[in-house]
Amino acid sequence: MNSLAPLPTPSGSASASPCIGVFDSGVGGLTVLRELHRVLPGVPLHYVADSANAPYGQRTPEFIIQRCLVLTEHLHQAGAQVLVLACNTATAHAISALRQRWPDLPIVGTEPGIKPAVAASRNGRIGVMATTSTISSARYRGLIERHAGTAQVHSQACPGLVDLIETGELDSPALSRLLRELCLPLQQAGVDTVLMGCTHYPLIQAQIQAVLGPQVQLLNIETAVAQQAARLWGELKLPATAAEMVLETTGDAAALSSFVQRALGWQLQARSLSI
Ligand code: DGL
């Protein structure tokens, strides 16, 4: 895990004081939250895990858009001045609808970094691991059309992976079996660079690296997302406030608190949210 700046104290209740709002279908966006806290240690962060509805990867675009509208409304009411969609699947389907609905709210999406992957690849063969829904989206196809150039992009949908991560299986025999199966087509295609196209996957990045081998470089997008959010937050020129971290979930609050403790080493009490 990355080293962390001292963690802000958890807030007791939701407030409308300015913060960066962050959401994901579940625990995946915590990988973005971790980077946000590293890049902006003094800034209030408010995270919502829509765990009752995870995974999004096998949901319809209509369902995903609807949930994103509800979650954004909640975070906006709670004081979000910048919104981070810490979810590739939500970005693929809903970012345009959110920007239309909240034209004055700066919104940062999370998308597979095809351009940096093409630049980093030595053999021009890159792999993308992402949800079925991300891979079948028009936005993802557009990214490839715009940025792949002459590189070959091998898109690997990973059904089942988020389900295991959501249940806390970060290192089980079932996870290893599934990873071997999902990585095989990428190995057969001879890719030398693989993008983590879902924010859940960095939570099991060591396991993915072990299956693909050290000759394959894995690329992440969380740092770029956090830096973009930091830039937008800086542009707002807000007066400094006390840093606080709010964690909410539409699922089991105790389960989220213990996941956060285990995966990030942060001791925070998550709250339940019914929206
Ligand atoms: N973490 C999300 C993503 O980046 C969503 C995964 C899911 O819920 O299927 O795509």
PDB file of C-alpha atoms and ligand atoms in Angstrom:
ATOM      1  CA  MET A   1       0.000   0.000   0.000  1.00  0.00           C
ATOM      2  CA  ASN A   2       1.098   3.566  -0.596  1.00  0.00           C
ATOM      3  CA  SER A   3       2.217   5.480   2.456  1.00  0.00           C
ATOM      4  CA  LEU A   4      -0.428   7.836   3.682  1.00  0.00           C
ATOM      5  CA  ALA A   5      -0.475  11.289   5.154  1.00  0.00           C
ATOM      6  CA  PRO A   6      -2.165  11.376   8.600  1.00  0.00           C
ATOM      7  CA  LEU A   7      -5.836  10.588   8.195  1.00  0.00           C
ATOM      8  CA  PRO A   8      -8.414  13.295   8.904  1.00  0.00           C
ATOM      9  CA  THR A   9     -10.804  12.619  11.759  1.00  0.00           C
ATOM     10  CA  PRO A  10     -14.094  11.026  10.711  1.00  0.00           C
ATOM     11  CA  SER A  11     -16.977  13.457  10.749  1.00  0.00           C
ATOM     12  CA  GLY A  12     -19.977  12.721  12.938  1.00  0.00           C
ATOM     13  CA  SER A  13     -22.648  13.804  10.515  1.00  0.00           C
ATOM     14  CA  ALA A  14     -23.166  14.835   6.928  1.00  0.00           C
ATOM     15  CA  SER A  15     -22.504  18.490   6.371  1.00  0.00           C
ATOM     16  CA  ALA A  16     -22.883  20.852   3.464  1.00  0.00           C
ATOM     17  CA  SER A  17     -19.367  22.216   3.900  1.00  0.00           C
ATOM     18  CA  PRO A  18     -17.304  22.049   0.708  1.00  0.00           C
ATOM     19  CA  CYS A  19     -15.792  18.683  -0.070  1.00  0.00           C
ATOM     20  CA  ILE A  20     -14.811  16.446  -2.941  1.00  0.00           C
ATOM     21  CA  GLY A  21     -17.553  13.872  -3.538  1.00  0.00           C
ATOM     22  CA  VAL A  22     -16.463  10.444  -4.717  1.00  0.00           C
ATOM     23  CA  PHE A  23     -18.502   7.378  -5.570  1.00  0.00           C
ATOM     24  CA  ASP A  24     -18.248   3.892  -6.987  1.00  0.00           C
ATOM     25  CA  SER A  25     -20.462   0.824  -7.170  1.00  0.00           C
ATOM     26  CA  GLY A  26     -18.662  -0.459  -4.083  1.00  0.00           C
ATOM     27  CA  VAL A  27     -15.154  -0.719  -2.679  1.00  0.00           C
ATOM     28  CA  GLY A  28     -13.268  -0.166  -5.966  1.00  0.00           C
ATOM     29  CA  GLY A  29     -13.335   3.601  -5.716  1.00  0.00           C
ATOM     30  CA  LEU A  30     -11.385   3.358  -2.463  1.00  0.00           C
ATOM     31  CA  THR A  31      -8.291   2.998  -4.658  1.00  0.00           C
ATOM     32  CA  VAL A  32      -9.075   6.468  -6.032  1.00  0.00           C
ATOM     33  CA  LEU A  33      -9.966   7.799  -2.562  1.00  0.00           C
ATOM     34  CA  ARG A  34      -6.572   6.629  -1.303  1.00  0.00           C
ATOM     35  CA  GLU A  35      -4.849   8.609  -4.057  1.00  0.00           C
ATOM     36  CA  LEU A  36      -7.057  11.649  -3.469  1.00  0.00           C
ATOM     37  CA  HIS A  37      -6.111  11.656   0.193  1.00  0.00           C
ATOM     38  CA  ARG A  38      -2.426  11.279  -0.705  1.00  0.00           C
ATOM     39  CA  VAL A  39      -2.519  14.154  -3.211  1.00  0.00           C
ATOM     40  CA  LEU A  40      -4.866  16.396  -1.171  1.00  0.00           C
ATOM     41  CA  PRO A  41      -4.285  15.439   2.487  1.00  0.00           C
ATOM     42  CA  GLY A  42      -6.068  18.505   3.872  1.00  0.00           C
ATOM     43  CA  VAL A  43      -9.211  18.364   1.766  1.00  0.00           C
ATOM     44  CA  PRO A  44     -12.559  16.985   3.024  1.00  0.00           C
ATOM     45  CA  LEU A  45     -13.521  13.839   1.125  1.00  0.00           C
ATOM     46  CA  HIS A  46     -16.955  12.233   1.063  1.00  0.00           C
ATOM     47  CA  TYR A  47     -17.142   8.712  -0.372  1.00  0.00           C
ATOM     48  CA  VAL A  48     -20.240   6.717  -1.226  1.00  0.00           C
ATOM     49  CA  ALA A  49     -20.099   2.999  -2.033  1.00  0.00           C
ATOM     50  CA  ASP A  50     -23.284   1.882  -3.783  1.00  0.00           C
ATOM     51  CA  SER A  51     -22.696  -1.633  -2.504  1.00  0.00           C
ATOM     52  CA  ALA A  52     -26.386  -2.560  -2.456  1.00  0.00           C
ATOM     53  CA  ASN A  53     -26.295  -2.286  -6.232  1.00  0.00           C
ATOM     54  CA  ALA A  54     -22.817  -3.628  -7.001  1.00  0.00           C
ATOM     55  CA  PRO A  55     -21.546  -4.783  -9.338  1.00  0.00           C
ATOM     56  CA  TYR A  56     -22.464  -2.248 -12.011  1.00  0.00           C
ATOM     57  CA  GLY A  57     -20.533  -4.203 -14.630  1.00  0.00           C
ATOM     58  CA  GLN A  58     -23.441  -6.482 -15.486  1.00  0.00           C
ATOM     59  CA  ARG A  59     -26.163  -3.802 -15.140  1.00  0.00           C
ATOM     60  CA  THR A  60     -27.959  -2.002 -17.975  1.00  0.00           C
ATOM     61  CA  PRO A  61     -26.753   1.493 -18.964  1.00  0.00           C
ATOM     62  CA  GLU A  62     -30.176   2.875 -17.893  1.00  0.00           C
ATOM     63  CA  PHE A  63     -29.806   1.436 -14.413  1.00  0.00           C
ATOM     64  CA  ILE A  64     -26.263   2.795 -14.069  1.00  0.00           C
ATOM     65  CA  ILE A  65     -27.303   6.286 -15.201  1.00  0.00           C
ATOM     66  CA  GLN A  66     -30.208   6.293 -12.750  1.00  0.00           C
ATOM     67  CA  ARG A  67     -27.989   5.308  -9.820  1.00  0.00           C
ATOM     68  CA  CYS A  68     -25.354   7.889 -10.796  1.00  0.00           C
ATOM     69  CA  LEU A  69     -27.994  10.640 -10.848  1.00  0.00           C
ATOM     70  CA  VAL A  70     -29.194   9.664  -7.364  1.00  0.00           C
ATOM     71  CA  LEU A  71     -25.659   9.426  -5.922  1.00  0.00           C
ATOM     72  CA  THR A  72     -24.564  12.725  -7.475  1.00  0.00           C
ATOM     73  CA  GLU A  73     -27.644  14.499  -6.139  1.00  0.00           C
ATOM     74  CA  HIS A  74     -26.821  13.159  -2.670  1.00  0.00           C
ATOM     75  CA  LEU A  75     -23.173  14.253  -2.821  1.00  0.00           C
ATOM     76  CA  HIS A  76     -24.069  17.620  -4.285  1.00  0.00           C
ATOM     77  CA  GLN A  77     -26.507  18.230  -1.412  1.00  0.00           C
ATOM     78  CA  ALA A  78     -23.760  17.175   0.996  1.00  0.00           C
ATOM     79  CA  GLY A  79     -21.477  19.945  -0.278  1.00  0.00           C
ATOM     80  CA  ALA A  80     -19.488  18.346  -3.106  1.00  0.00           C
ATOM     81  CA  GLN A  81     -17.825  21.113  -5.123  1.00  0.00           C
ATOM     82  CA  VAL A  82     -15.931  18.624  -7.272  1.00  0.00           C
ATOM     83  CA  LEU A  83     -17.260  15.171  -8.123  1.00  0.00           C
ATOM     84  CA  VAL A  84     -15.057  12.175  -8.856  1.00  0.00           C
ATOM     85  CA  LEU A  85     -16.622   9.201 -10.598  1.00  0.00           C
ATOM     86  CA  ALA A  86     -14.284   6.591  -9.160  1.00  0.00           C
ATOM     87  CA  CYS A  87     -15.734   3.998 -11.482  1.00  0.00           C
ATOM     88  CA  ASN A  88     -14.930   3.277 -15.119  1.00  0.00           C
ATOM     89  CA  THR A  89     -18.335   1.695 -15.713  1.00  0.00           C
ATOM     90  CA  ALA A  90     -20.216   4.712 -14.360  1.00  0.00           C
ATOM     91  CA  THR A  91     -17.995   7.062 -16.360  1.00  0.00           C
ATOM     92  CA  ALA A  92     -18.569   5.085 -19.554  1.00  0.00           C
ATOM     93  CA  HIS A  93     -22.343   5.336 -19.309  1.00  0.00           C
ATOM     94  CA  ALA A  94     -23.259   8.277 -17.111  1.00  0.00           C
ATOM     95  CA  ILE A  95     -20.694  11.086 -17.188  1.00  0.00           C
ATOM     96  CA  SER A  96     -22.402  12.892 -20.076  1.00  0.00           C
ATOM     97  CA  ALA A  97     -25.800  12.744 -18.331  1.00  0.00           C
ATOM     98  CA  LEU A  98     -24.272  14.058 -15.093  1.00  0.00           C
ATOM     99  CA  ARG A  99     -22.472  16.924 -16.839  1.00  0.00           C
ATOM    100  CA  GLN A 100     -25.730  17.834 -18.539  1.00  0.00           C
ATOM    101  CA  ARG A 101     -27.682  17.761 -15.274  1.00  0.00           C
ATOM    102  CA  TRP A 102     -25.006  19.660 -13.242  1.00  0.00           C
ATOM    103  CA  PRO A 103     -23.271  21.923 -15.787  1.00  0.00           C
ATOM    104  CA  ASP A 104     -21.544  23.962 -13.053  1.00  0.00           C
ATOM    105  CA  LEU A 105     -20.170  21.020 -11.100  1.00  0.00           C
ATOM    106  CA  PRO A 106     -16.641  20.009 -12.142  1.00  0.00           C
ATOM    107  CA  ILE A 107     -16.772  16.244 -12.728  1.00  0.00           C
ATOM    108  CA  VAL A 108     -13.737  13.994 -13.096  1.00  0.00           C
ATOM    109  CA  GLY A 109     -14.246  10.619 -14.730  1.00  0.00           C
ATOM    110  CA  THR A 110     -12.140   7.470 -14.559  1.00  0.00           C
ATOM    111  CA  GLU A 111     -11.293   5.853 -17.889  1.00  0.00           C
ATOM    112  CA  PRO A 112      -8.744   3.330 -19.118  1.00  0.00           C
ATOM    113  CA  GLY A 113      -5.616   5.279 -20.099  1.00  0.00           C
ATOM    114  CA  ILE A 114      -5.272   3.979 -23.650  1.00  0.00           C
ATOM    115  CA  LYS A 115      -2.974   6.850 -24.666  1.00  0.00           C
ATOM    116  CA  PRO A 116      -0.345   6.342 -21.913  1.00  0.00           C
ATOM    117  CA  ALA A 117      -0.538   2.574 -22.418  1.00  0.00           C
ATOM    118  CA  VAL A 118       0.233   2.916 -26.125  1.00  0.00           C
ATOM    119  CA  ALA A 119       3.159   5.197 -25.249  1.00  0.00           C
ATOM    120  CA  ALA A 120       4.445   2.740 -22.632  1.00  0.00           C
ATOM    121  CA  SER A 121       4.137  -0.427 -24.711  1.00  0.00           C
ATOM    122  CA  ARG A 122       7.259  -1.731 -26.402  1.00  0.00           C
ATOM    123  CA  ASN A 123       5.579  -4.229 -28.715  1.00  0.00           C
ATOM    124  CA  GLY A 124       2.385  -2.301 -29.558  1.00  0.00           C
ATOM    125  CA  ARG A 125       0.108  -4.904 -27.937  1.00  0.00           C
ATOM    126  CA  ILE A 126      -1.841  -3.717 -24.950  1.00  0.00           C
ATOM    127  CA  GLY A 127      -4.496  -5.387 -22.856  1.00  0.00           C
ATOM    128  CA  VAL A 128      -7.372  -3.770 -20.992  1.00  0.00           C
ATOM    129  CA  MET A 129      -9.076  -5.560 -18.106  1.00  0.00           C
ATOM    130  CA  ALA A 130     -12.476  -3.983 -17.430  1.00  0.00           C
ATOM    131  CA  THR A 131     -16.108  -4.801 -16.788  1.00  0.00           C
ATOM    132  CA  THR A 132     -18.319  -6.197 -19.541  1.00  0.00           C
ATOM    133  CA  SER A 133     -20.322  -2.989 -19.426  1.00  0.00           C
ATOM    134  CA  THR A 134     -17.302  -0.698 -19.867  1.00  0.00           C
ATOM    135  CA  ILE A 135     -15.983  -2.727 -22.780  1.00  0.00           C
ATOM    136  CA  SER A 136     -19.332  -2.739 -24.576  1.00  0.00           C
ATOM    137  CA  SER A 137     -19.795   1.040 -24.203  1.00  0.00           C
ATOM    138  CA  ALA A 138     -19.585   3.533 -27.064  1.00  0.00           C
ATOM    139  CA  ARG A 139     -17.344   5.765 -24.948  1.00  0.00           C
ATOM    140  CA  TYR A 140     -14.748   2.992 -24.569  1.00  0.00           C
ATOM    141  CA  ARG A 141     -14.838   2.278 -28.315  1.00  0.00           C
ATOM    142  CA  GLY A 142     -14.316   6.005 -28.887  1.00  0.00           C
ATOM    143  CA  LEU A 143     -11.225   6.006 -26.631  1.00  0.00           C
ATOM    144  CA  ILE A 144      -9.692   3.212 -28.689  1.00  0.00           C
ATOM    145  CA  GLU A 145     -10.552   4.886 -31.989  1.00  0.00           C
ATOM    146  CA  ARG A 146      -9.001   8.152 -30.841  1.00  0.00           C
ATOM    147  CA  HIS A 147      -5.902   6.914 -29.042  1.00  0.00           C
ATOM    148  CA  ALA A 148      -4.880   3.379 -30.086  1.00  0.00           C
ATOM    149  CA  GLY A 149      -3.317   4.367 -33.395  1.00  0.00           C
ATOM    150  CA  THR A 150      -1.552   1.326 -34.817  1.00  0.00           C
ATOM    151  CA  ALA A 151      -1.413  -0.490 -31.456  1.00  0.00           C
ATOM    152  CA  GLN A 152      -3.470  -3.646 -30.980  1.00  0.00           C
ATOM    153  CA  VAL A 153      -5.848  -3.360 -28.040  1.00  0.00           C
ATOM    154  CA  HIS A 154      -7.056  -6.632 -26.483  1.00  0.00           C
ATOM    155  CA  SER A 155     -10.099  -5.920 -24.324  1.00  0.00           C
ATOM    156  CA  GLN A 156     -10.732  -8.490 -21.616  1.00  0.00           C
ATOM    157  CA  ALA A 157     -14.098  -8.399 -19.884  1.00  0.00           C
ATOM    158  CA  CYS A 158     -13.790  -9.770 -16.358  1.00  0.00           C
ATOM    159  CA  PRO A 159     -17.215 -10.952 -15.154  1.00  0.00           C
ATOM    160  CA  GLY A 160     -17.135 -12.327 -11.637  1.00  0.00           C
ATOM    161  CA  LEU A 161     -14.022 -10.474 -10.510  1.00  0.00           C
ATOM    162  CA  VAL A 162     -15.775  -7.538  -8.846  1.00  0.00           C
ATOM    163  CA  ASP A 163     -18.204  -9.947  -7.132  1.00  0.00           C
ATOM    164  CA  LEU A 164     -15.271 -11.710  -5.445  1.00  0.00           C
ATOM    165  CA  ILE A 165     -13.559  -8.449  -4.446  1.00  0.00           C
ATOM    166  CA  GLU A 166     -16.817  -7.083  -3.022  1.00  0.00           C
ATOM    167  CA  THR A 167     -17.098 -10.112  -0.744  1.00  0.00           C
ATOM    168  CA  GLY A 168     -13.580  -9.431   0.516  1.00  0.00           C
ATOM    169  CA  GLU A 169     -11.919 -12.260  -1.402  1.00  0.00           C
ATOM    170  CA  LEU A 170      -8.645 -10.569  -2.206  1.00  0.00           C
ATOM    171  CA  ASP A 171      -6.467 -13.645  -2.098  1.00  0.00           C
ATOM    172  CA  SER A 172      -8.468 -16.871  -2.376  1.00  0.00           C
ATOM    173  CA  PRO A 173      -8.043 -19.984  -4.547  1.00  0.00           C
ATOM    174  CA  ALA A 174     -11.291 -19.040  -6.366  1.00  0.00           C
ATOM    175  CA  LEU A 175      -9.814 -15.624  -7.187  1.00  0.00           C
ATOM    176  CA  SER A 176      -6.563 -17.186  -8.463  1.00  0.00           C
ATOM    177  CA  ARG A 177      -8.518 -19.620 -10.657  1.00  0.00           C
ATOM    178  CA  LEU A 178     -10.638 -16.853 -12.153  1.00  0.00           C
ATOM    179  CA  LEU A 179      -7.595 -14.631 -12.732  1.00  0.00           C
ATOM    180  CA  ARG A 180      -5.743 -17.413 -14.558  1.00  0.00           C
ATOM    181  CA  GLU A 181      -8.774 -17.887 -16.814  1.00  0.00           C
ATOM    182  CA  LEU A 182      -9.207 -14.145 -17.505  1.00  0.00           C
ATOM    183  CA  CYS A 183      -5.520 -13.468 -18.089  1.00  0.00           C
ATOM    184  CA  LEU A 184      -4.969 -16.388 -20.483  1.00  0.00           C
ATOM    185  CA  PRO A 185      -6.299 -14.594 -23.617  1.00  0.00           C
ATOM    186  CA  LEU A 186      -4.067 -11.598 -22.822  1.00  0.00           C
ATOM    187  CA  GLN A 187      -1.047 -13.865 -22.433  1.00  0.00           C
ATOM    188  CA  GLN A 188      -1.891 -15.638 -25.688  1.00  0.00           C
ATOM    189  CA  ALA A 189      -2.141 -12.247 -27.429  1.00  0.00           C
ATOM    190  CA  GLY A 190       1.400 -11.419 -26.211  1.00  0.00           C
ATOM    191  CA  VAL A 191       0.496  -8.099 -24.606  1.00  0.00           C
ATOM    192  CA  ASP A 192       3.341  -6.363 -22.747  1.00  0.00           C
ATOM    193  CA  THR A 193       1.178  -3.709 -21.066  1.00  0.00           C
ATOM    194  CA  VAL A 194      -2.144  -4.161 -19.268  1.00  0.00           C
ATOM    195  CA  LEU A 195      -4.453  -1.409 -18.094  1.00  0.00           C
ATOM    196  CA  MET A 196      -6.462  -1.736 -14.918  1.00  0.00           C
ATOM    197  CA  GLY A 197      -9.755  -0.588 -16.475  1.00  0.00           C
ATOM    198  CA  CYS A 198     -11.810  -1.006 -13.302  1.00  0.00           C
ATOM    199  CA  THR A 199     -11.079   0.680  -9.996  1.00  0.00           C
ATOM    200  CA  HIS A 200     -11.607  -2.579  -8.109  1.00  0.00           C
ATOM    201  CA  TYR A 201      -8.657  -4.314  -9.790  1.00  0.00           C
ATOM    202  CA  PRO A 202      -5.799  -2.376  -8.140  1.00  0.00           C
ATOM    203  CA  LEU A 203      -6.991  -3.997  -4.887  1.00  0.00           C
ATOM    204  CA  ILE A 204      -5.755  -7.322  -6.333  1.00  0.00           C
ATOM    205  CA  GLN A 205      -2.981  -5.933  -8.513  1.00  0.00           C
ATOM    206  CA  ALA A 206      -0.263  -8.093  -6.950  1.00  0.00           C
ATOM    207  CA  GLN A 207      -2.296 -11.204  -7.768  1.00  0.00           C
ATOM    208  CA  ILE A 208      -2.863 -10.047 -11.360  1.00  0.00           C
ATOM    209  CA  GLN A 209       0.855  -9.297 -11.727  1.00  0.00           C
ATOM    210  CA  ALA A 210       1.710 -12.752 -10.379  1.00  0.00           C
ATOM    211  CA  VAL A 211      -0.468 -14.401 -13.031  1.00  0.00           C
ATOM    212  CA  LEU A 212       0.715 -12.229 -15.949  1.00  0.00           C
ATOM    213  CA  GLY A 213       4.372 -12.334 -14.909  1.00  0.00           C
ATOM    214  CA  PRO A 214       6.976  -9.610 -14.359  1.00  0.00           C
ATOM    215  CA  GLN A 215       7.493  -8.996 -18.097  1.00  0.00           C
ATOM    216  CA  VAL A 216       4.021  -7.427 -18.329  1.00  0.00           C
ATOM    217  CA  GLN A 217       3.657  -3.871 -16.991  1.00  0.00           C
ATOM    218  CA  LEU A 218       0.373  -2.964 -15.299  1.00  0.00           C
ATOM    219  CA  LEU A 219      -0.840   0.613 -15.583  1.00  0.00           C
ATOM    220  CA  ASN A 220      -3.214   2.440 -13.252  1.00  0.00           C
ATOM    221  CA  ILE A 221      -5.199   5.610 -13.630  1.00  0.00           C
ATOM    222  CA  GLU A 222      -5.970   6.605 -10.008  1.00  0.00           C
ATOM    223  CA  THR A 223      -3.063   9.044  -9.669  1.00  0.00           C
ATOM    224  CA  ALA A 224      -4.037  10.912 -12.843  1.00  0.00           C
ATOM    225  CA  VAL A 225      -7.653  11.095 -11.632  1.00  0.00           C
ATOM    226  CA  ALA A 226      -6.581  12.451  -8.241  1.00  0.00           C
ATOM    227  CA  GLN A 227      -4.286  15.026  -9.863  1.00  0.00           C
ATOM    228  CA  GLN A 228      -7.070  16.229 -12.146  1.00  0.00           C
ATOM    229  CA  ALA A 229      -9.427  16.535  -9.136  1.00  0.00           C
ATOM    230  CA  ALA A 230      -6.714  18.455  -7.264  1.00  0.00           C
ATOM    231  CA  ARG A 231      -6.350  20.860 -10.178  1.00  0.00           C
ATOM    232  CA  LEU A 232     -10.117  21.504 -10.296  1.00  0.00           C
ATOM    233  CA  TRP A 233     -10.320  21.875  -6.504  1.00  0.00           C
ATOM    234  CA  GLY A 234      -7.452  24.391  -6.601  1.00  0.00           C
ATOM    235  CA  GLU A 235      -9.260  26.441  -9.240  1.00  0.00           C
ATOM    236  CA  LEU A 236     -12.184  26.898  -6.849  1.00  0.00           C
ATOM    237  CA  LYS A 237      -9.890  28.800  -4.450  1.00  0.00           C
ATOM    238  CA  LEU A 238     -11.964  27.799  -1.441  1.00  0.00           C
ATOM    239  CA  PRO A 239     -10.888  28.867   2.051  1.00  0.00           C
ATOM    240  CA  ALA A 240      -9.191  26.060   3.955  1.00  0.00           C
ATOM    241  CA  THR A 241     -11.545  24.047   6.186  1.00  0.00           C
ATOM    242  CA  ALA A 242     -10.980  21.205   8.606  1.00  0.00           C
ATOM    243  CA  ALA A 243     -10.207  18.034   6.697  1.00  0.00           C
ATOM    244  CA  GLU A 244     -12.674  15.257   7.292  1.00  0.00           C
ATOM    245  CA  MET A 245     -13.456  11.942   5.708  1.00  0.00           C
ATOM    246  CA  VAL A 246     -17.015  10.683   5.337  1.00  0.00           C
ATOM    247  CA  LEU A 247     -17.667   7.117   4.258  1.00  0.00           C
ATOM    248  CA  GLU A 248     -21.173   5.979   3.366  1.00  0.00           C
ATOM    249  CA  THR A 249     -22.591   2.846   1.832  1.00  0.00           C
ATOM    250  CA  THR A 250     -25.956   1.678   0.578  1.00  0.00           C
ATOM    251  CA  GLY A 251     -24.854  -1.766   1.796  1.00  0.00           C
ATOM    252  CA  ASP A 252     -23.430  -3.021   5.076  1.00  0.00           C
ATOM    253  CA  ALA A 253     -21.655  -0.202   6.959  1.00  0.00           C
ATOM    254  CA  ALA A 254     -19.728  -2.535   9.278  1.00  0.00           C
ATOM    255  CA  ALA A 255     -18.481  -4.539   6.294  1.00  0.00           C
ATOM    256  CA  LEU A 256     -17.251  -1.363   4.571  1.00  0.00           C
ATOM    257  CA  SER A 257     -15.502  -0.147   7.734  1.00  0.00           C
ATOM    258  CA  SER A 258     -13.670  -3.427   8.100  1.00  0.00           C
ATOM    259  CA  PHE A 259     -12.784  -3.549   4.398  1.00  0.00           C
ATOM    260  CA  VAL A 260     -11.309  -0.034   4.629  1.00  0.00           C
ATOM    261  CA  GLN A 261      -9.291  -1.043   7.672  1.00  0.00           C
ATOM    262  CA  ARG A 262      -7.988  -4.173   5.938  1.00  0.00           C
ATOM    263  CA  ALA A 263      -7.318  -2.732   2.463  1.00  0.00           C
ATOM    264  CA  LEU A 264      -6.193   0.809   3.318  1.00  0.00           C
ATOM    265  CA  GLY A 265      -5.284   0.565   6.991  1.00  0.00           C
ATOM    266  CA  TRP A 266      -7.677   3.403   7.861  1.00  0.00           C
ATOM    267  CA  GLN A 267      -9.823   3.253  10.980  1.00  0.00           C
ATOM    268  CA  LEU A 268     -13.099   4.891   9.998  1.00  0.00           C
ATOM    269  CA  GLN A 269     -16.722   4.151  10.807  1.00  0.00           C
ATOM    270  CA  ALA A 270     -18.798   3.986   7.645  1.00  0.00           C
ATOM    271  CA  ARG A 271     -22.475   5.012   7.817  1.00  0.00           C
ATOM    272  CA  SER A 272     -25.405   3.387   6.080  1.00  0.00           C
ATOM    273  CA  LEU A 273     -27.245   5.320   3.466  1.00  0.00           C
ATOM    274  CA  SER A 274     -30.686   4.565   2.064  1.00  0.00           C
ATOM    275  CA  ILE A 275     -31.006   6.191  -1.322  1.00  0.00           C
TER     276      ILE A 275
HETATM  277  N1  DGL B   1     -15.216  -0.179  -9.949  1.00  0.00           N
HETATM  278  C1  DGL B   1     -16.032  -0.060 -11.091  1.00  0.00           C
HETATM  279  C2  DGL B   1     -15.292   0.234 -12.360  1.00  0.00           C
HETATM  280  O1  DGL B   1     -14.285   0.908 -12.289  1.00  0.00           O
HETATM  281  C3  DGL B   1     -17.297  -0.870 -11.170  1.00  0.00           C
HETATM  282  C4  DGL B   1     -17.184  -2.321 -11.144  1.00  0.00           C
HETATM  283  C5  DGL B   1     -18.541  -2.966 -11.034  1.00  0.00           C
HETATM  284  O2  DGL B   1     -19.328  -2.562 -10.187  1.00  0.00           O
HETATM  285  O3  DGL B   1     -18.791  -3.892 -11.826  1.00  0.00           O
HETATM  286  O4  DGL B   1     -15.682  -0.136 -13.426  1.00  0.00           O
END
